[in-house]
């Protein structure tokens, strides 16, 4: 089910039929829907005549597209050079441990958190850094994670 069919229809009208429009169309749909669901990709195929396989191919090729819903809070863990040398791996492990996530999982079952690794958050002097939604936390240690996560529910 599309959450915001009217807005998606407006986007399809805006981009429909334009060459090279599939990526920006999918980006904007993701912005309003939160992710690209099978339903939204099917809907785009139906409305634009673009083959579903092509849409799915684009959506799975580019890492900017999310195919699953995001948690209420998004945790971005920096793995850029400055953070990497400041032991970002221990931060990643601690976040996963505190959330009870396996290594390959990125979202908690209760829909509260989604974890993603990013290449730089633009505040390298604070390494290692994470962001939770719009809040930045720097100079972290693995032990500091539990208290930070408690603030979000
Ligand atoms: S490398 Fe982590 S904030 Fe830049």
Short mmCIF file of C-alpha atoms and ligand atoms in Angstrom, two decimals:
data_model
loop_
_atom_site.label_atom_id
_atom_site.label_comp_id
_atom_site.label_asym_id
_atom_site.label_seq_id
_atom_site.Cartn_x
_atom_site.Cartn_y
_atom_site.Cartn_z
CA UNK A 1 0.00 0.00 0.00
CA UNK A 2 1.28 3.46 -0.85
CA UNK A 3 1.15 5.76 2.14
CA UNK A 4 0.86 8.89 0.10
CA UNK A 5 -0.64 8.01 -3.25
CA UNK A 6 -1.64 11.57 -4.16
CA UNK A 7 1.91 12.88 -3.69
CA UNK A 8 3.32 9.94 -5.64
CA UNK A 9 0.86 10.63 -8.46
CA UNK A 10 2.03 14.25 -8.55
CA UNK A 11 5.65 13.10 -8.84
CA UNK A 12 4.83 10.67 -11.60
CA UNK A 13 3.14 13.47 -13.52
CA UNK A 14 6.15 15.72 -12.90
CA UNK A 15 8.76 13.18 -14.04
CA UNK A 16 6.68 10.89 -16.24
CA UNK A 17 8.08 10.23 -19.67
CA UNK A 18 11.22 12.31 -19.15
CA UNK A 19 14.47 10.67 -20.08
CA UNK A 20 16.69 9.84 -17.13
CA UNK A 21 13.90 10.66 -14.72
CA UNK A 22 13.66 7.29 -13.01
CA UNK A 23 16.36 7.93 -10.38
CA UNK A 24 15.06 11.36 -9.27
CA UNK A 25 11.52 9.99 -9.31
CA UNK A 26 12.47 7.08 -7.05
CA UNK A 27 14.46 9.42 -4.80
CA UNK A 28 11.49 11.70 -4.28
CA UNK A 29 9.14 8.80 -3.72
CA UNK A 30 11.54 7.46 -1.11
CA UNK A 31 11.53 10.84 0.56
CA UNK A 32 7.79 10.90 1.01
CA UNK A 33 7.27 7.19 1.63
CA UNK A 34 10.39 6.67 3.76
CA UNK A 35 11.55 3.77 1.58
CA UNK A 36 10.79 2.06 -1.72
CA UNK A 37 8.25 -0.64 -1.09
CA UNK A 38 7.38 -3.35 -3.61
CA UNK A 39 4.00 -1.68 -3.90
CA UNK A 40 5.47 1.70 -4.79
CA UNK A 41 7.81 0.19 -7.39
CA UNK A 42 4.91 -1.77 -8.88
CA UNK A 43 2.81 1.39 -8.93
CA UNK A 44 5.52 3.35 -10.75
CA UNK A 45 5.83 0.54 -13.32
CA UNK A 46 2.09 0.50 -13.88
CA UNK A 47 1.77 4.27 -14.21
CA UNK A 48 4.89 5.01 -16.28
CA UNK A 49 5.16 1.88 -18.40
CA UNK A 50 8.76 1.39 -17.23
CA UNK A 51 9.44 -2.31 -16.70
CA UNK A 52 9.29 -3.40 -13.06
CA UNK A 53 12.58 -5.29 -13.53
CA UNK A 54 14.27 -2.05 -14.59
CA UNK A 55 12.89 -0.15 -11.59
CA UNK A 56 13.90 -2.92 -9.24
CA UNK A 57 17.35 -3.04 -10.87
CA UNK A 58 17.90 0.68 -10.25
CA UNK A 59 16.54 0.49 -6.70
CA UNK A 60 18.84 -2.37 -5.76
CA UNK A 61 21.91 -1.04 -7.58
CA UNK A 62 22.19 2.31 -5.82
CA UNK A 63 22.93 2.24 -2.10
CA UNK A 64 20.95 5.46 -1.55
CA UNK A 65 17.73 3.53 -2.01
CA UNK A 66 16.14 1.79 0.96
CA UNK A 67 13.95 -1.20 0.31
CA UNK A 68 12.83 -1.61 3.89
CA UNK A 69 11.09 0.85 6.22
CA UNK A 70 13.39 2.81 8.49
CA UNK A 71 13.17 2.82 12.25
CA UNK A 72 11.83 5.83 14.14
CA UNK A 73 15.40 6.85 14.99
CA UNK A 74 18.19 6.62 12.42
CA UNK A 75 21.68 6.08 13.76
CA UNK A 76 24.48 7.02 11.38
CA UNK A 77 27.82 5.60 12.41
CA UNK A 78 30.82 7.17 10.75
CA UNK A 79 33.39 4.86 9.21
CA UNK A 80 35.43 7.60 7.55
CA UNK A 81 39.20 7.67 7.94
CA UNK A 82 39.36 9.79 11.10
CA UNK A 83 36.69 7.70 12.79
CA UNK A 84 38.11 4.44 11.50
CA UNK A 85 41.50 5.14 13.09
CA UNK A 86 39.69 6.17 16.29
CA UNK A 87 38.20 2.68 16.55
CA UNK A 88 34.83 3.18 14.87
CA UNK A 89 34.55 -0.61 14.80
CA UNK A 90 34.15 -0.79 18.56
CA UNK A 91 31.39 1.83 18.30
CA UNK A 92 29.62 -0.18 15.61
CA UNK A 93 29.85 -3.32 17.72
CA UNK A 94 28.61 -1.52 20.80
CA UNK A 95 25.60 -0.03 18.97
CA UNK A 96 24.68 -3.44 17.59
CA UNK A 97 25.15 -5.09 20.96
CA UNK A 98 23.07 -2.50 22.80
CA UNK A 99 20.26 -2.80 20.27
CA UNK A 100 20.44 -6.59 20.15
CA UNK A 101 21.15 -6.55 16.43
CA UNK A 102 23.07 -9.23 14.59
CA UNK A 103 25.90 -7.97 12.37
CA UNK A 104 23.85 -8.20 9.16
CA UNK A 105 20.72 -6.64 10.67
CA UNK A 106 20.17 -2.90 10.40
CA UNK A 107 16.81 -2.33 12.09
CA UNK A 108 15.36 -3.35 15.40
CA UNK A 109 12.26 -5.52 15.36
CA UNK A 110 10.28 -2.92 17.34
CA UNK A 111 10.81 -0.39 14.54
CA UNK A 112 12.59 2.02 16.88
CA UNK A 113 16.09 2.10 15.37
CA UNK A 114 17.79 1.78 12.01
CA UNK A 115 21.58 1.73 11.91
CA UNK A 116 23.64 2.72 8.90
CA UNK A 117 27.33 3.20 8.29
CA UNK A 118 28.41 6.36 6.50
CA UNK A 119 31.71 7.63 5.17
CA UNK A 120 32.00 11.01 6.94
CA UNK A 121 29.71 13.13 9.07
CA UNK A 122 31.75 16.27 8.60
CA UNK A 123 33.05 16.61 12.15
CA UNK A 124 36.19 14.52 12.01
CA UNK A 125 37.82 16.35 14.95
CA UNK A 126 35.21 14.69 17.16
CA UNK A 127 36.04 11.17 15.96
CA UNK A 128 34.66 8.65 16.52
CA UNK A 129 31.26 10.12 15.73
CA UNK A 130 27.69 8.96 15.39
CA UNK A 131 24.52 10.88 14.62
CA UNK A 132 21.12 9.90 15.90
CA UNK A 133 18.54 11.71 13.82
CA UNK A 134 19.94 15.28 13.90
CA UNK A 135 21.98 14.91 17.11
CA UNK A 136 25.74 14.50 16.86
CA UNK A 137 27.75 12.55 19.43
CA UNK A 138 31.53 12.63 19.30
CA UNK A 139 34.65 11.42 21.09
CA UNK A 140 32.73 8.26 21.83
CA UNK A 141 33.78 5.12 23.57
CA UNK A 142 32.04 1.78 23.31
CA UNK A 143 30.87 2.23 26.91
CA UNK A 144 29.23 5.58 26.22
CA UNK A 145 26.71 4.16 23.74
CA UNK A 146 24.24 2.61 26.20
CA UNK A 147 23.51 5.92 27.93
CA UNK A 148 23.09 7.76 24.65
CA UNK A 149 20.61 5.20 23.32
CA UNK A 150 18.53 5.51 26.49
CA UNK A 151 17.51 9.00 25.42
CA UNK A 152 15.59 7.64 22.44
CA UNK A 153 12.36 5.75 22.70
S1 LIG B 1 35.62 10.67 9.34
FE1 LIG B 1 34.09 10.52 10.84
S2 LIG B 1 33.28 12.51 10.89
FE2 LIG B 1 34.71 12.60 9.32
#
